[in-house]
């Protein structure tokens, strides 16, 4: 053998040694890659629920699927950054948690399938063409958070028989596009019920104190809070208590922490259901052909301690209808 050359035996040995690495690389490339945008900070229940859904469908991380999670802390700029990263990585599906993530994913790609997990107002904000035929590269789940204003007001009126004026705390359009449809749904419900309406749009927690002061001056008896602000539940409950405002949210956790009542779809069930869409898409289905699913039941939790603090009497009928009564 001359310098720089290998014998046939050495070539065969080198190829045999390299083969497992080549096979491993090929196997890794063949695994479907799913990018998940979570519109919150970790830890968050989305990951556990989503994996429950995937495992039920036979998926195991590193064996037949690869999942990358990115947490946006509720910031649209981070959602946009991570969505663009997923496009560069060549993911097979983007799972987008809440309107901010869906909007970011849609801005980043019109070809990679996007699963809403869920979106609160997909029709109102133009994410889909229709529930039955969503069109484009987007499908998934709606939690109808901007469509149950009438149900929320009905529940508040049962809790507060003399209810005459409500406030709504929601995001400015630049903070989250979901704020305007959320407010509009409640505005129409309040109009139909003949109830005074005070919409207050804020960009973040630095404006909470002035927002609650404005609610108090307007004579509001209750405030309905957009789910976007749920991470700040402690300060929101303190302010609601200070001004003796009945606090309604879409979060059972906020009610358990001292809010009066919550009404919302079961988010863990929706997170888990997102895996169904991922499975269908990975097996060849087109998002445009997968109808968007909506919840058929909304869970209600009532905090009796808070009700007593507000001098409210909750009827036995309403207590029997609630999914959870927190003492």
Coordinates of C-alpha atoms in Angstrom, one line a residue:
X1 CA 0.0 0.0 0.0
X2 CA 1.3 3.4 -0.9
X3 CA 0.9 6.4 1.5
X4 CA -2.7 7.8 1.3
X5 CA -4.3 4.6 0.0
X6 CA -6.3 1.9 1.7
X7 CA -6.4 -1.8 1.0
X8 CA -9.7 -3.4 0.0
X9 CA -10.0 -5.0 3.4
X10 CA -9.5 -1.6 5.1
X11 CA -12.1 0.0 2.9
X12 CA -14.7 -2.7 3.7
X13 CA -13.9 -2.3 7.4
X14 CA -14.3 1.5 7.3
X15 CA -17.6 1.2 5.5
X16 CA -18.9 -1.3 8.0
X17 CA -17.9 0.9 10.9
X18 CA -19.6 3.9 9.2
X19 CA -22.8 2.1 8.3
X20 CA -24.6 2.4 11.7
X21 CA -24.0 6.1 11.7
X22 CA -25.4 6.5 8.2
X23 CA -28.4 4.3 9.0
X24 CA -29.0 6.4 12.2
X25 CA -28.8 9.6 10.2
X26 CA -31.2 8.3 7.6
X27 CA -33.6 7.1 10.3
X28 CA -33.5 10.5 12.0
X29 CA -34.2 12.3 8.7
X30 CA -37.2 10.1 8.1
X31 CA -38.9 10.9 11.4
X32 CA -41.8 13.3 11.0
X33 CA -40.9 16.6 12.6
X34 CA -43.6 18.6 14.4
X35 CA -43.0 22.2 15.7
X36 CA -45.2 23.4 18.5
X37 CA -45.7 27.0 19.4
X38 CA -47.1 27.5 22.9
X39 CA -48.4 31.0 23.6
X40 CA -47.3 30.9 27.2
X41 CA -44.3 30.4 29.5
X42 CA -43.1 26.9 30.6
X43 CA -44.1 24.9 32.4
X44 CA -47.5 24.7 30.7
X45 CA -50.1 21.9 30.6
X46 CA -50.1 21.9 26.8
X47 CA -47.1 19.6 26.3
X48 CA -48.4 16.8 28.6
X49 CA -51.9 16.9 27.1
X50 CA -50.6 16.9 23.5
X51 CA -48.3 14.0 24.3
X52 CA -51.2 12.0 25.8
X53 CA -52.9 12.4 22.5
X54 CA -49.9 11.4 20.4
X55 CA -49.2 8.3 22.6
X56 CA -52.8 7.2 22.3
X57 CA -52.3 7.2 18.5
X58 CA -49.1 5.2 18.7
X59 CA -46.4 7.9 18.6
X60 CA -43.2 7.8 20.6
X61 CA -40.6 10.5 20.7
X62 CA -37.4 9.5 18.8
X63 CA -39.0 6.3 17.4
X64 CA -41.6 7.5 15.0
X65 CA -41.9 11.2 15.6
X66 CA -39.9 14.2 16.7
X67 CA -41.5 17.1 18.5
X68 CA -39.9 20.5 19.1
X69 CA -41.6 22.9 21.6
X70 CA -41.1 26.6 21.6
X71 CA -42.7 28.9 24.3
X72 CA -43.5 32.5 23.3
X73 CA -44.3 33.9 26.7
X74 CA -47.4 35.3 25.1
X75 CA -45.3 37.7 22.9
X76 CA -46.1 38.1 19.2
X77 CA -42.5 38.9 18.3
X78 CA -41.3 35.6 19.8
X79 CA -44.1 33.7 18.1
X80 CA -43.0 35.1 14.8
X81 CA -39.3 34.3 15.5
X82 CA -40.1 30.7 16.4
X83 CA -42.5 30.2 13.5
X84 CA -39.8 31.3 11.1
X85 CA -37.3 29.0 12.8
X86 CA -39.7 26.0 12.2
X87 CA -39.9 26.9 8.5
X88 CA -36.1 26.9 8.3
X89 CA -36.1 23.5 10.1
X90 CA -38.5 22.1 7.5
X91 CA -41.1 20.8 10.0
X92 CA -43.9 18.7 8.6
X93 CA -46.6 20.3 10.8
X94 CA -46.8 23.4 12.9
X95 CA -49.1 23.1 16.0
X96 CA -50.1 26.6 17.1
X97 CA -51.5 27.3 20.5
X98 CA -53.9 30.3 20.5
X99 CA -54.5 33.1 18.0
X100 CA -51.0 34.7 18.4
X101 CA -49.2 31.6 17.4
X102 CA -51.7 30.8 14.6
X103 CA -51.2 34.3 13.1
X104 CA -47.4 34.0 13.4
X105 CA -47.4 30.6 11.7
X106 CA -49.6 31.8 8.9
X107 CA -47.3 34.7 8.3
X108 CA -44.3 32.4 8.1
X109 CA -45.7 29.8 5.7
X110 CA -48.6 29.2 3.4
X111 CA -47.6 25.6 2.6
X112 CA -46.6 23.8 5.8
X113 CA -49.8 22.5 7.5
X114 CA -50.8 24.4 10.6
X115 CA -53.0 22.9 13.4
X116 CA -54.9 25.4 15.6
X117 CA -54.7 24.1 19.1
X118 CA -57.0 25.9 19.7
X119 CA -57.9 29.3 18.2
X120 CA -60.5 31.4 20.0
X121 CA -61.9 33.2 16.9
X122 CA -60.7 31.5 13.7
X123 CA -63.6 32.7 11.5
X124 CA -63.7 36.2 12.9
X125 CA -59.9 36.7 12.3
X126 CA -59.8 35.0 8.9
X127 CA -57.7 32.0 9.9
X128 CA -60.1 29.7 8.0
X129 CA -62.7 30.1 5.3
X130 CA -65.3 28.0 7.1
X131 CA -65.6 25.3 9.8
X132 CA -66.5 22.5 7.3
X133 CA -63.9 23.5 4.6
X134 CA -61.2 25.6 6.3
X135 CA -59.2 26.0 3.1
X136 CA -55.5 26.9 2.8
X137 CA -53.0 25.2 5.1
X138 CA -54.8 25.7 8.4
X139 CA -57.2 23.5 10.3
X140 CA -57.7 22.3 13.9
X141 CA -59.7 23.4 16.9
X142 CA -61.7 26.4 17.9
X143 CA -62.5 26.9 21.6
X144 CA -65.3 29.4 20.7
X145 CA -63.9 31.8 23.3
X146 CA -65.2 34.8 21.3
X147 CA -68.6 33.2 20.7
X148 CA -70.1 32.4 24.1
X149 CA -70.6 36.0 25.4
X150 CA -74.3 35.4 25.7
X151 CA -73.7 32.3 27.8
X152 CA -71.3 34.1 30.0
X153 CA -73.7 37.0 30.6
X154 CA -76.5 34.6 31.4
X155 CA -74.4 32.9 34.0
X156 CA -73.4 36.3 35.6
X157 CA -77.0 37.4 35.8
X158 CA -77.9 34.2 37.6
X159 CA -75.1 35.0 40.1
X160 CA -75.9 38.7 40.3
X161 CA -79.6 39.2 39.8
X162 CA -79.3 43.0 39.8
X163 CA -76.5 43.0 37.3
X164 CA -76.7 46.3 35.2
X165 CA -73.1 47.1 34.2
X166 CA -70.1 44.9 33.3
X167 CA -66.5 45.6 32.3
X168 CA -64.3 43.6 30.0
X169 CA -60.5 43.5 30.3
X170 CA -59.0 42.6 27.0
X171 CA -55.8 43.1 24.9
X172 CA -55.2 45.9 22.5
X173 CA -55.0 44.8 18.8
X174 CA -51.2 45.3 18.8
X175 CA -50.9 43.0 21.9
X176 CA -53.1 40.3 20.6
X177 CA -55.5 40.2 17.6
X178 CA -57.9 38.2 19.7
X179 CA -58.9 41.2 21.9
X180 CA -61.2 42.9 19.4
X181 CA -63.4 39.9 18.5
X182 CA -63.5 38.9 22.2
X183 CA -64.8 42.3 23.2
X184 CA -67.2 42.6 20.2
X185 CA -68.9 39.2 21.1
X186 CA -69.5 40.5 24.7
X187 CA -70.6 43.9 23.5
X188 CA -73.3 42.4 21.4
X189 CA -74.4 40.1 24.3
X190 CA -74.6 43.1 26.7
X191 CA -76.6 45.1 24.2
X192 CA -79.1 42.3 23.7
X193 CA -79.4 41.9 27.5
X194 CA -79.7 45.6 28.1
X195 CA -76.6 45.7 30.3
X196 CA -74.1 48.6 30.4
X197 CA -70.8 47.8 28.9
X198 CA -67.3 49.1 29.6
X199 CA -64.6 47.7 27.4
X200 CA -61.0 48.3 28.6
X201 CA -58.1 47.4 26.3
X202 CA -54.6 47.2 27.8
X203 CA -51.2 46.2 26.6
X204 CA -50.0 44.5 29.7
X205 CA -50.0 44.3 33.5
X206 CA -48.5 47.8 34.0
X207 CA -52.0 49.1 33.0
X208 CA -54.1 46.9 35.3
X209 CA -54.4 49.3 38.2
X210 CA -55.6 52.2 36.1
X211 CA -57.9 49.8 34.2
X212 CA -59.7 48.6 37.4
X213 CA -59.9 52.2 38.7
X214 CA -61.7 53.0 35.4
X215 CA -64.1 50.1 35.9
X216 CA -64.9 51.3 39.4
X217 CA -65.6 54.8 38.2
X218 CA -67.9 53.4 35.4
X219 CA -70.0 51.6 38.0
X220 CA -69.2 48.1 36.8
X221 CA -70.3 45.2 39.0
X222 CA -68.4 42.5 37.3
X223 CA -65.4 42.1 35.0
X224 CA -64.8 39.5 32.3
X225 CA -61.1 38.9 31.7
X226 CA -59.5 37.7 28.5
X227 CA -57.6 34.4 29.0
X228 CA -54.5 36.1 27.7
X229 CA -54.0 37.7 31.1
X230 CA -54.4 34.5 33.1
X231 CA -50.6 34.4 34.1
X232 CA -51.3 37.5 36.1
X233 CA -54.3 36.1 38.0
X234 CA -52.9 37.0 41.4
X235 CA -52.8 40.8 40.8
X236 CA -56.1 40.7 38.9
X237 CA -57.8 39.0 41.8
X238 CA -56.3 41.4 44.3
X239 CA -57.7 44.3 42.2
X240 CA -61.1 42.7 41.8
X241 CA -61.3 42.2 45.5
X242 CA -60.2 45.8 46.2
X243 CA -63.0 47.2 44.0
X244 CA -65.5 44.4 44.9
X245 CA -65.9 43.3 41.4
X246 CA -67.1 39.9 40.5
X247 CA -64.3 38.4 38.4
X248 CA -65.2 36.0 35.5
X249 CA -62.6 34.3 33.4
X250 CA -62.0 31.4 31.0
X251 CA -59.7 29.8 33.6
X252 CA -60.7 27.4 36.3
X253 CA -57.3 28.2 38.0
X254 CA -58.2 31.8 38.3
X255 CA -61.5 30.9 39.9
X256 CA -59.7 28.6 42.3
X257 CA -57.3 31.4 43.2
X258 CA -60.1 33.7 44.2
X259 CA -62.1 34.7 41.1
X260 CA -65.9 34.3 41.3
X261 CA -66.6 32.1 38.3
X262 CA -65.2 30.7 35.1
X263 CA -66.8 29.4 31.9
X264 CA -64.7 27.8 29.1
X265 CA -64.2 24.7 27.0
X266 CA -61.9 22.1 28.5
X267 CA -58.5 23.2 27.3
X268 CA -56.7 20.0 28.2
X269 CA -59.1 18.0 26.0
X270 CA -58.5 20.4 23.1
X271 CA -54.7 20.2 23.5
X272 CA -55.0 16.4 23.5
X273 CA -57.3 16.5 20.5
X274 CA -54.7 18.4 18.4
X275 CA -52.8 15.2 18.1
X276 CA -55.6 13.8 16.0
X277 CA -55.0 16.5 13.3
X278 CA -51.3 15.9 13.4
X279 CA -51.8 12.2 12.8
X280 CA -54.2 12.7 9.9
X281 CA -51.8 15.2 8.2
X282 CA -48.8 13.0 8.7
X283 CA -50.7 10.2 7.0
X284 CA -51.5 12.4 4.0
X285 CA -54.6 14.4 4.7
X286 CA -54.7 18.0 3.6
X287 CA -55.6 20.7 6.2
X288 CA -58.2 22.2 3.8
X289 CA -60.1 18.9 3.8
X290 CA -60.2 18.5 7.6
X291 CA -63.2 20.2 9.3
X292 CA -62.5 22.4 12.3
X293 CA -63.9 21.0 15.5
X294 CA -65.7 23.0 18.2
X295 CA -66.5 22.1 21.8
X296 CA -70.0 21.0 22.6
X297 CA -69.7 21.6 26.4
X298 CA -68.4 24.5 28.5
X299 CA -67.2 23.9 32.0
X300 CA -68.3 26.1 34.8
X301 CA -66.5 26.6 38.2
X302 CA -67.8 28.7 41.0
X303 CA -65.9 29.9 44.0
X304 CA -68.3 29.9 47.0
X305 CA -65.9 31.7 49.3
X306 CA -65.7 34.6 46.9
X307 CA -69.4 34.6 46.4
X308 CA -69.9 35.0 50.2
X309 CA -67.3 37.9 50.3
X310 CA -69.4 39.6 47.5
X311 CA -72.6 38.9 49.5
X312 CA -74.0 36.8 46.7
X313 CA -76.4 34.0 47.2
X314 CA -75.9 31.1 44.7
X315 CA -79.0 29.1 44.0
X316 CA -79.0 25.3 44.6
X317 CA -80.1 24.9 41.0
X318 CA -77.0 26.8 39.7
X319 CA -74.7 24.9 42.1
X320 CA -76.1 21.6 40.8
X321 CA -75.4 22.7 37.2
X322 CA -71.8 23.8 37.9
X323 CA -69.0 21.3 37.0
X324 CA -67.0 22.4 40.0
X325 CA -67.9 24.2 43.2
X326 CA -64.8 25.5 45.1
X327 CA -65.3 26.0 48.8

